[in-house]
Short mmCIF file of C-alpha atoms and ligand atoms in Angstrom, two decimals:
data_model
loop_
_atom_site.label_atom_id
_atom_site.label_comp_id
_atom_site.label_asym_id
_atom_site.label_seq_id
_atom_site.Cartn_x
_atom_site.Cartn_y
_atom_site.Cartn_z
CA MET A 162 110.26 -60.25 -13.47
CA ARG A 163 107.38 -58.44 -15.14
CA ALA A 164 105.77 -55.55 -13.32
CA ALA A 165 103.45 -52.63 -14.09
CA GLN A 166 105.27 -49.38 -13.52
CA ILE A 167 104.42 -45.72 -13.07
CA ALA A 168 107.27 -43.73 -14.65
CA SER A 169 105.47 -40.41 -15.24
CA LEU A 170 102.53 -38.67 -13.58
CA ASP A 171 100.32 -38.70 -16.71
CA GLY A 172 97.44 -40.75 -15.35
CA PRO A 173 96.48 -44.42 -15.53
CA SER A 174 96.99 -44.76 -19.30
CA ALA A 175 100.72 -44.12 -18.85
CA ILE A 176 101.17 -47.23 -16.69
CA SER A 177 103.39 -49.67 -18.62
CA VAL A 178 104.63 -53.20 -18.12
CA VAL A 179 108.41 -53.57 -17.90
CA ASP A 180 111.09 -55.92 -16.58
CA VAL A 181 112.37 -55.04 -13.12
CA PRO A 182 114.67 -56.86 -10.66
CA GLU A 183 112.95 -59.38 -8.38
CA PRO A 184 112.69 -58.53 -4.70
CA THR A 185 114.64 -60.89 -2.43
CA GLY A 186 112.66 -60.71 0.80
CA ALA A 187 116.03 -60.64 2.53
CA ASP A 188 115.15 -57.98 5.14
CA GLY A 189 112.93 -60.21 7.27
CA GLU A 190 110.13 -59.93 4.72
CA VAL A 191 107.81 -62.54 3.29
CA LEU A 192 108.34 -63.11 -0.43
CA VAL A 193 104.99 -63.70 -2.12
CA ASP A 194 104.47 -65.10 -5.63
CA VAL A 195 101.61 -62.89 -6.79
CA HIS A 196 98.67 -64.60 -8.50
CA VAL A 197 96.17 -61.75 -8.39
CA ALA A 198 96.42 -58.08 -7.40
CA GLY A 199 93.54 -55.85 -6.33
CA VAL A 200 93.12 -52.42 -7.92
CA THR A 201 92.27 -49.57 -5.53
CA PHE A 202 91.46 -45.90 -6.09
CA PRO A 203 94.78 -44.76 -4.60
CA GLU A 204 96.45 -46.18 -7.76
CA VAL A 205 94.40 -43.69 -9.81
CA LEU A 206 95.64 -40.87 -7.58
CA LEU A 207 99.24 -42.16 -7.52
CA SER A 208 99.34 -42.23 -11.33
CA ARG A 209 98.82 -38.43 -11.29
CA GLY A 210 100.86 -37.60 -8.19
CA GLN A 211 97.64 -36.71 -6.33
CA TYR A 212 97.91 -39.23 -3.48
CA GLN A 213 99.10 -38.29 -0.01
CA LEU A 214 102.15 -40.54 -0.53
CA LYS A 215 104.46 -39.48 -3.37
CA PRO A 216 106.98 -42.24 -4.11
CA GLN A 217 110.02 -41.48 -6.23
CA LEU A 218 109.59 -42.29 -9.94
CA PRO A 219 109.64 -44.88 -11.36
CA PHE A 220 107.79 -47.19 -8.98
CA VAL A 221 105.60 -50.29 -9.11
CA PRO A 222 102.12 -49.65 -7.68
CA GLY A 223 99.83 -52.34 -6.26
CA SER A 224 98.80 -52.18 -2.62
CA GLU A 225 97.19 -55.60 -2.18
CA VAL A 226 97.70 -59.08 -3.56
CA ALA A 227 96.89 -62.73 -3.10
CA GLY A 228 99.26 -65.54 -3.93
CA THR A 229 101.53 -68.14 -2.40
CA VAL A 230 104.45 -67.75 -0.04
CA ARG A 231 107.80 -68.36 -1.75
CA SER A 232 109.85 -67.77 1.39
CA ALA A 233 109.14 -66.50 4.88
CA PRO A 234 111.37 -65.54 7.82
CA GLU A 235 111.67 -67.87 10.79
CA GLY A 236 109.03 -67.21 13.42
CA SER A 237 106.57 -65.62 10.97
CA GLY A 238 104.23 -68.61 11.22
CA LEU A 239 104.10 -68.74 7.42
CA ARG A 240 105.42 -71.54 5.20
CA PRO A 241 106.37 -71.85 1.52
CA GLY A 242 103.40 -72.69 -0.69
CA GLN A 243 100.85 -71.29 1.76
CA ARG A 244 97.99 -69.28 0.22
CA VAL A 245 97.92 -65.75 1.55
CA ALA A 246 96.47 -62.30 1.04
CA ALA A 247 98.90 -59.45 1.67
CA PHE A 248 99.12 -55.69 1.86
CA PRO A 249 102.52 -54.63 0.50
CA GLY A 250 101.33 -51.03 0.02
CA PHE A 251 103.39 -50.78 -3.19
CA GLY A 252 104.90 -53.29 -5.60
CA GLY A 253 101.90 -55.62 -5.91
CA PHE A 254 101.40 -55.25 -9.70
CA ALA A 255 104.31 -57.64 -10.24
CA GLU A 256 105.14 -61.34 -10.36
CA ALA A 257 106.57 -61.24 -6.84
CA VAL A 258 106.50 -58.82 -3.92
CA ALA A 259 108.23 -58.63 -0.54
CA VAL A 260 105.91 -57.87 2.37
CA ASP A 261 106.29 -57.15 6.08
CA PRO A 262 105.11 -60.34 7.90
CA GLY A 263 102.65 -58.20 9.92
CA LEU A 264 100.80 -57.47 6.67
CA VAL A 265 100.49 -61.04 5.37
CA PHE A 266 97.32 -63.00 6.14
CA PRO A 267 96.66 -66.74 5.72
CA LEU A 268 93.71 -67.20 3.39
CA PRO A 269 90.86 -69.47 4.58
CA ASP A 270 90.31 -72.53 2.33
CA GLY A 271 86.85 -71.42 1.22
CA LEU A 272 88.13 -68.25 -0.45
CA SER A 273 89.66 -68.08 -3.92
CA LEU A 274 92.84 -66.12 -4.61
CA GLU A 275 90.67 -63.63 -6.55
CA GLN A 276 88.55 -63.05 -3.46
CA GLY A 277 91.70 -62.89 -1.36
CA ALA A 278 93.13 -60.06 -3.46
CA ALA A 279 89.97 -58.05 -2.84
CA LEU A 280 90.27 -58.20 0.94
CA PRO A 281 93.18 -56.35 2.53
CA MET A 282 92.67 -52.67 1.72
CA ASN A 283 88.90 -52.51 1.63
CA TYR A 284 87.80 -54.95 4.33
CA LEU A 285 90.45 -53.86 6.83
CA THR A 286 89.62 -50.19 6.18
CA MET A 287 85.90 -50.81 6.58
CA HIS A 288 86.46 -52.91 9.70
CA PHE A 289 88.40 -49.98 11.20
CA ALA A 290 85.75 -47.52 9.97
CA LEU A 291 82.58 -49.28 11.11
CA ALA A 292 83.70 -51.12 14.22
CA ARG A 293 86.29 -48.80 15.72
CA ARG A 294 85.66 -45.28 14.43
CA GLY A 295 81.90 -45.62 13.83
CA ARG A 296 81.11 -47.82 16.87
CA LEU A 297 78.45 -49.57 14.81
CA GLN A 298 75.92 -51.59 16.84
CA PRO A 299 73.71 -54.47 15.66
CA GLY A 300 70.30 -53.17 14.60
CA GLU A 301 71.60 -49.77 13.50
CA THR A 302 71.11 -48.44 9.97
CA VAL A 303 74.12 -47.66 7.76
CA LEU A 304 74.19 -45.69 4.53
CA VAL A 305 77.13 -46.51 2.24
CA HIS A 306 78.11 -44.14 -0.57
CA GLY A 307 79.91 -45.49 -3.66
CA ALA A 308 78.33 -48.79 -2.65
CA ALA A 309 79.23 -50.65 -5.86
CA GLY A 310 82.93 -49.81 -5.55
CA GLY A 311 85.67 -51.77 -3.83
CA LEU A 312 85.45 -50.03 -0.48
CA GLY A 313 81.69 -49.65 -0.83
CA THR A 314 80.87 -53.33 -1.42
CA ALA A 315 83.16 -54.21 1.50
CA GLY A 316 81.30 -51.71 3.68
CA VAL A 317 77.92 -53.12 2.71
CA GLN A 318 79.01 -56.69 3.51
CA LEU A 319 80.67 -55.88 6.80
CA ALA A 320 77.78 -53.75 8.02
CA LYS A 321 75.40 -56.63 7.19
CA ALA A 322 77.68 -59.09 8.97
CA TYR A 323 77.51 -56.81 12.04
CA GLY A 324 73.71 -57.00 11.99
CA ALA A 325 72.98 -53.57 10.51
CA ARG A 326 70.36 -52.56 7.97
CA VAL A 327 72.17 -51.21 4.90
CA LEU A 328 71.11 -48.52 2.43
CA ALA A 329 73.44 -48.47 -0.57
CA VAL A 330 73.89 -45.28 -2.61
CA VAL A 331 74.99 -45.69 -6.25
CA SER A 332 74.97 -43.49 -9.34
CA GLY A 333 72.97 -45.83 -11.58
CA GLU A 334 70.88 -48.99 -11.71
CA ALA A 335 73.67 -51.15 -13.17
CA LYS A 336 75.77 -50.42 -10.11
CA GLY A 337 72.78 -51.26 -7.92
CA GLU A 338 73.25 -54.91 -8.90
CA ALA A 339 76.73 -54.99 -7.34
CA ALA A 340 75.45 -53.34 -4.17
CA ARG A 341 72.63 -55.88 -3.94
CA ALA A 342 75.09 -58.72 -4.53
CA ALA A 343 77.04 -57.38 -1.56
CA GLY A 344 73.87 -57.71 0.53
CA ALA A 345 72.37 -54.21 0.57
CA ASP A 346 68.80 -54.07 1.92
CA GLU A 347 67.92 -51.05 -0.21
CA VAL A 348 69.57 -49.41 -3.20
CA VAL A 349 69.19 -45.65 -3.49
CA LEU A 350 70.26 -43.49 -6.44
CA ALA A 351 72.77 -40.77 -5.56
CA ASP A 352 70.65 -38.15 -7.25
CA GLY A 353 68.11 -37.06 -4.60
CA PHE A 354 69.23 -39.68 -2.08
CA LEU A 355 68.29 -37.62 1.00
CA GLN A 356 64.56 -37.72 0.30
CA ARG A 357 64.62 -41.47 -0.34
CA VAL A 358 66.63 -42.11 2.85
CA ARG A 359 64.05 -40.18 4.84
CA GLU A 360 61.26 -42.27 3.29
CA LEU A 361 63.09 -45.54 3.95
CA THR A 362 63.78 -44.66 7.59
CA GLY A 363 60.37 -43.20 8.39
CA GLY A 364 61.95 -39.75 8.72
CA ARG A 365 64.40 -40.88 11.43
CA GLY A 366 67.58 -40.99 9.35
CA VAL A 367 70.53 -43.38 9.57
CA ASP A 368 72.97 -44.03 12.41
CA VAL A 369 76.12 -44.20 10.30
CA VAL A 370 77.09 -42.84 6.87
CA ALA A 371 80.23 -44.40 5.35
CA ASP A 372 81.45 -41.92 2.73
CA PRO A 373 84.35 -42.63 0.34
CA VAL A 374 82.94 -40.11 -2.19
CA GLY A 375 82.68 -36.67 -0.51
CA GLY A 376 82.02 -33.82 -2.96
CA ASP A 377 78.70 -32.05 -3.10
CA ARG A 378 76.66 -34.80 -1.43
CA PHE A 379 78.31 -34.19 1.94
CA THR A 380 75.76 -31.76 3.37
CA ASP A 381 72.90 -34.09 2.46
CA SER A 382 74.81 -36.91 4.13
CA LEU A 383 74.85 -34.87 7.34
CA ARG A 384 71.14 -34.23 6.92
CA SER A 385 70.62 -38.00 6.54
CA LEU A 386 71.87 -38.72 10.05
CA ALA A 387 69.63 -39.62 12.97
CA ARG A 388 70.37 -38.15 16.42
CA GLU A 389 73.87 -39.09 17.53
CA GLY A 390 74.63 -40.32 14.02
CA ARG A 391 78.22 -40.60 12.76
CA LEU A 392 79.44 -39.58 9.31
CA LEU A 393 82.62 -41.49 8.48
CA VAL A 394 84.92 -39.55 6.12
CA LEU A 395 86.79 -42.13 4.04
CA GLY A 396 87.75 -40.50 0.76
CA PHE A 397 86.97 -38.08 -2.03
CA THR A 398 86.38 -39.91 -5.30
CA GLY A 399 83.82 -37.20 -6.08
CA GLY A 400 86.74 -34.79 -6.41
CA GLU A 401 86.01 -31.92 -4.09
CA ILE A 402 86.98 -32.06 -0.39
CA PRO A 403 83.83 -30.81 1.34
CA THR A 404 83.67 -28.29 4.18
CA VAL A 405 81.21 -28.47 7.04
CA ARG A 406 79.39 -25.67 8.86
CA VAL A 407 79.77 -26.95 12.39
CA ASN A 408 76.43 -25.55 13.56
CA ARG A 409 74.93 -28.53 11.72
CA LEU A 410 76.68 -30.86 14.15
CA LEU A 411 75.13 -29.37 17.27
CA LEU A 412 71.69 -28.92 15.76
CA ASN A 413 71.14 -32.67 15.56
CA ASN A 414 73.89 -33.96 17.86
CA VAL A 415 75.83 -35.65 15.07
CA SER A 416 79.54 -36.30 14.52
CA VAL A 417 81.88 -36.15 11.55
CA VAL A 418 84.57 -38.79 12.09
CA GLY A 419 87.81 -39.04 10.13
CA VAL A 420 88.89 -42.52 9.04
CA GLY A 421 92.51 -42.93 7.97
CA TRP A 422 93.29 -46.63 8.18
CA GLY A 423 96.94 -46.39 7.07
CA ALA A 424 97.66 -43.46 9.34
CA PHE A 425 96.25 -45.47 12.25
CA TRP A 426 97.94 -48.85 11.85
CA SER A 427 101.34 -47.41 10.89
CA GLY A 428 101.59 -46.13 14.47
CA GLU A 429 100.10 -49.24 16.06
CA PRO A 430 102.19 -52.40 15.48
CA GLY A 431 100.09 -55.53 15.61
CA TYR A 432 96.78 -53.76 14.99
CA VAL A 433 96.28 -55.09 11.46
CA GLN A 434 96.79 -58.71 12.54
CA GLU A 435 94.29 -58.05 15.35
CA GLN A 436 91.85 -56.85 12.70
CA TRP A 437 92.43 -59.98 10.59
CA ARG A 438 91.73 -62.17 13.63
CA ASP A 439 88.39 -60.34 14.01
CA LEU A 440 87.54 -60.88 10.33
CA ALA A 441 88.71 -64.52 10.12
CA PRO A 442 85.54 -66.10 11.58
CA LEU A 443 83.38 -64.05 9.20
CA LEU A 444 85.56 -65.11 6.26
CA GLU A 445 85.52 -68.75 7.34
CA ARG A 446 81.76 -68.94 7.60
CA GLY A 447 81.29 -67.19 4.25
CA ALA A 448 79.75 -63.99 5.64
CA LEU A 449 82.31 -61.95 3.70
CA GLN A 450 82.49 -62.85 0.01
CA PRO A 451 83.97 -59.98 -1.99
CA VAL A 452 81.90 -58.93 -5.00
CA LEU A 453 84.27 -59.33 -7.92
CA GLY A 454 84.23 -57.12 -11.01
CA SER A 455 86.39 -57.32 -14.11
CA VAL A 456 89.69 -59.21 -14.28
CA HIS A 457 92.55 -57.85 -16.42
CA ASP A 458 95.90 -59.39 -17.34
CA LEU A 459 99.02 -57.71 -15.96
CA ALA A 460 99.75 -56.46 -19.49
CA ASP A 461 96.49 -54.48 -19.26
CA ALA A 462 97.16 -52.90 -15.86
CA ALA A 463 96.60 -49.45 -17.37
CA ALA A 464 93.09 -50.46 -18.46
CA ALA A 465 92.33 -51.86 -15.01
CA VAL A 466 93.23 -48.60 -13.24
CA THR A 467 91.45 -46.56 -15.95
CA GLU A 468 88.22 -48.42 -15.16
CA LEU A 469 88.21 -46.91 -11.65
CA ASP A 470 89.31 -43.52 -12.97
CA GLU A 471 86.37 -43.43 -15.41
CA ARG A 472 83.89 -44.50 -12.73
CA ARG A 473 83.03 -47.70 -14.62
CA ALA A 474 84.00 -50.27 -11.98
CA THR A 475 81.33 -52.44 -10.43
CA GLY A 476 82.68 -54.65 -7.67
CA LYS A 477 86.36 -55.26 -7.18
CA VAL A 478 88.64 -54.81 -10.22
CA LEU A 479 91.50 -57.32 -10.32
CA ILE A 480 94.75 -57.89 -12.19
CA ARG A 481 95.69 -61.50 -12.89
CA VAL A 482 99.45 -61.91 -12.78
CA ARG A 483 99.80 -65.68 -13.26
N1 NAP B 73 90.29 -43.63 4.50
C1 NAP B 73 90.96 -44.71 4.25
O1 NAP B 73 91.66 -45.25 5.10
C2 NAP B 73 90.85 -45.29 2.86
C3 NAP B 73 91.28 -46.59 2.58
C4 NAP B 73 91.08 -47.10 1.28
C5 NAP B 73 90.52 -46.30 0.29
N2 NAP B 73 90.16 -45.02 0.61
C6 NAP B 73 89.52 -44.14 -0.38
O2 NAP B 73 88.22 -44.61 -0.65
C7 NAP B 73 87.82 -44.16 -1.93
C8 NAP B 73 87.18 -45.31 -2.71
O3 NAP B 73 88.16 -46.23 -3.12
P1 NAP B 73 87.75 -47.55 -3.94
O4 NAP B 73 89.02 -48.31 -4.15
O5 NAP B 73 86.57 -48.18 -3.32
O6 NAP B 73 87.31 -46.91 -5.35
P2 NAP B 73 86.21 -47.45 -6.41
O7 NAP B 73 86.11 -48.92 -6.37
O8 NAP B 73 86.55 -46.78 -7.69
O9 NAP B 73 84.83 -46.86 -5.87
C9 NAP B 73 84.66 -45.48 -5.73
C10 NAP B 73 83.19 -45.10 -5.96
O10 NAP B 73 83.14 -43.66 -5.91
C11 NAP B 73 82.04 -43.23 -6.67
N3 NAP B 73 82.36 -42.00 -7.41
C12 NAP B 73 81.71 -40.83 -7.32
N4 NAP B 73 82.25 -39.91 -8.10
C13 NAP B 73 83.28 -40.49 -8.75
C14 NAP B 73 84.22 -40.05 -9.72
N5 NAP B 73 84.21 -38.79 -10.18
N6 NAP B 73 85.15 -40.92 -10.17
C15 NAP B 73 85.20 -42.18 -9.70
N7 NAP B 73 84.32 -42.67 -8.76
C16 NAP B 73 83.37 -41.83 -8.30
C17 NAP B 73 81.66 -44.36 -7.62
O11 NAP B 73 80.35 -44.76 -7.26
P3 NAP B 73 79.05 -44.18 -8.00
O12 NAP B 73 79.35 -44.10 -9.47
O13 NAP B 73 78.01 -45.19 -7.66
O14 NAP B 73 78.82 -42.83 -7.37
C18 NAP B 73 82.64 -45.49 -7.29
O15 NAP B 73 81.99 -46.74 -7.23
C19 NAP B 73 89.07 -43.53 -2.56
O16 NAP B 73 89.01 -42.14 -2.41
C20 NAP B 73 90.20 -44.09 -1.75
O17 NAP B 73 91.32 -43.25 -1.76
C21 NAP B 73 90.30 -44.52 1.85
#
C-alpha cells in the first residue's frame, strides 16, 4: 500500500511517499481503510526528531484518521464498512492502519469523514484540558492561544459548547476568520494581547488560558488570569519552553496546570472511550463542527506538514488518502 514515510530527520520536506506492507490487524486490532488523515503539530516535531516519542526510522507518521472498518475483532462492537474516526498514534498517513479498538470511535451520521479526521487528537485533548484539568464552568471566560490552529479551533468550540465566553488569540486577521468560524466571541491579536484582554474583561481577566504556544507570551498569559484562574500548558509551537517565577502564582492565587493527554490516557484504560461518550451528544447535535483548512493528497503529505511548520495553517489541515 502507499504511505507517507519519515526516513530521515530532515524536516517535513523530507517526507516521501513509498510502498510499504499492509498491516493485518491480526493482533486484536481494528483494520481501518483510511479515507482522510488529520495533520497535527507533533508530525512537524517528529520529522526533525524533536518530539518526546522517537520511533525508529523509517516510520509512517499520522496520528489520527477517519475511514471505514475493514475488519474488527469479535466483541469490539465495530463492524466492516462502519464509518469511524481513530487515533492510531502512528501509521495514519497510509491507505490502511491497524488501531487498538479502544482508540476507534463510531462517527455520527451528521459528520463527514473530513470532519471525523479532525476530531481525535484535538477534541479529546481539549476535552481533557478544559473539563478535567481546567475544571471549566459554564459562564467562565476562556482565552485560547493559537486559536486558528487545530488544537486552538477545537478549544474554542468546546469552550463555547460548555457555555464559556471565548477570547481567541491569533497572530493576524486572516487567522481571526478561522477562530470566528469556530465560534470565538472576540478575536485578539497576539501582539499586545494582555491590554486587550483587560479591556474586554473590564480589568478582571480570564478564568482559563489554554496555551498550545508557550514562548514569550507566557508571562502575559499569567497576568491575564483572574483570581483563581488556571493556565493550561498544552504545547510550545512558539519554540521556547517558558519558565515561571512562582511568586506570580501566589500574588493572584492562580495555577499553572500541565496537560499531557497521551501521558494520561496511556495509564488509564477506558478513559478515551469515556471521553468520546462525553463528546458524542455534542457531535450529534452539531455543537462541534471542526473548522477545516486545506486538503492535500497523500502524495503531497510533505506540503501538508510544511504548512503547519511554516505557521500558515488556518483550521485543520487534512490529507486525503482515497
Ligand atoms: N498537551 C497535549 O496533550 C497535546 C496534544 C496535542 C497537541 N499538543 C501540542 O499543541 C500544539 C499545537 O498543535 P496543533 O496541531 O494545533 O498545531 P497548529 O494547528 O499548527 O496550531 C499551532 C498554532 O501555534 C501558533 N504558533 C505560534 N508560533 C508558531 C510557530 N513558530 N510555528 C508554528 N505555529 C506557531 C500558530 O498560531 P498563530 O500564528 O495565530 O500564533 C498556530 O496556529 C503543538 O505544540 C502540539 O504538540 C499537545
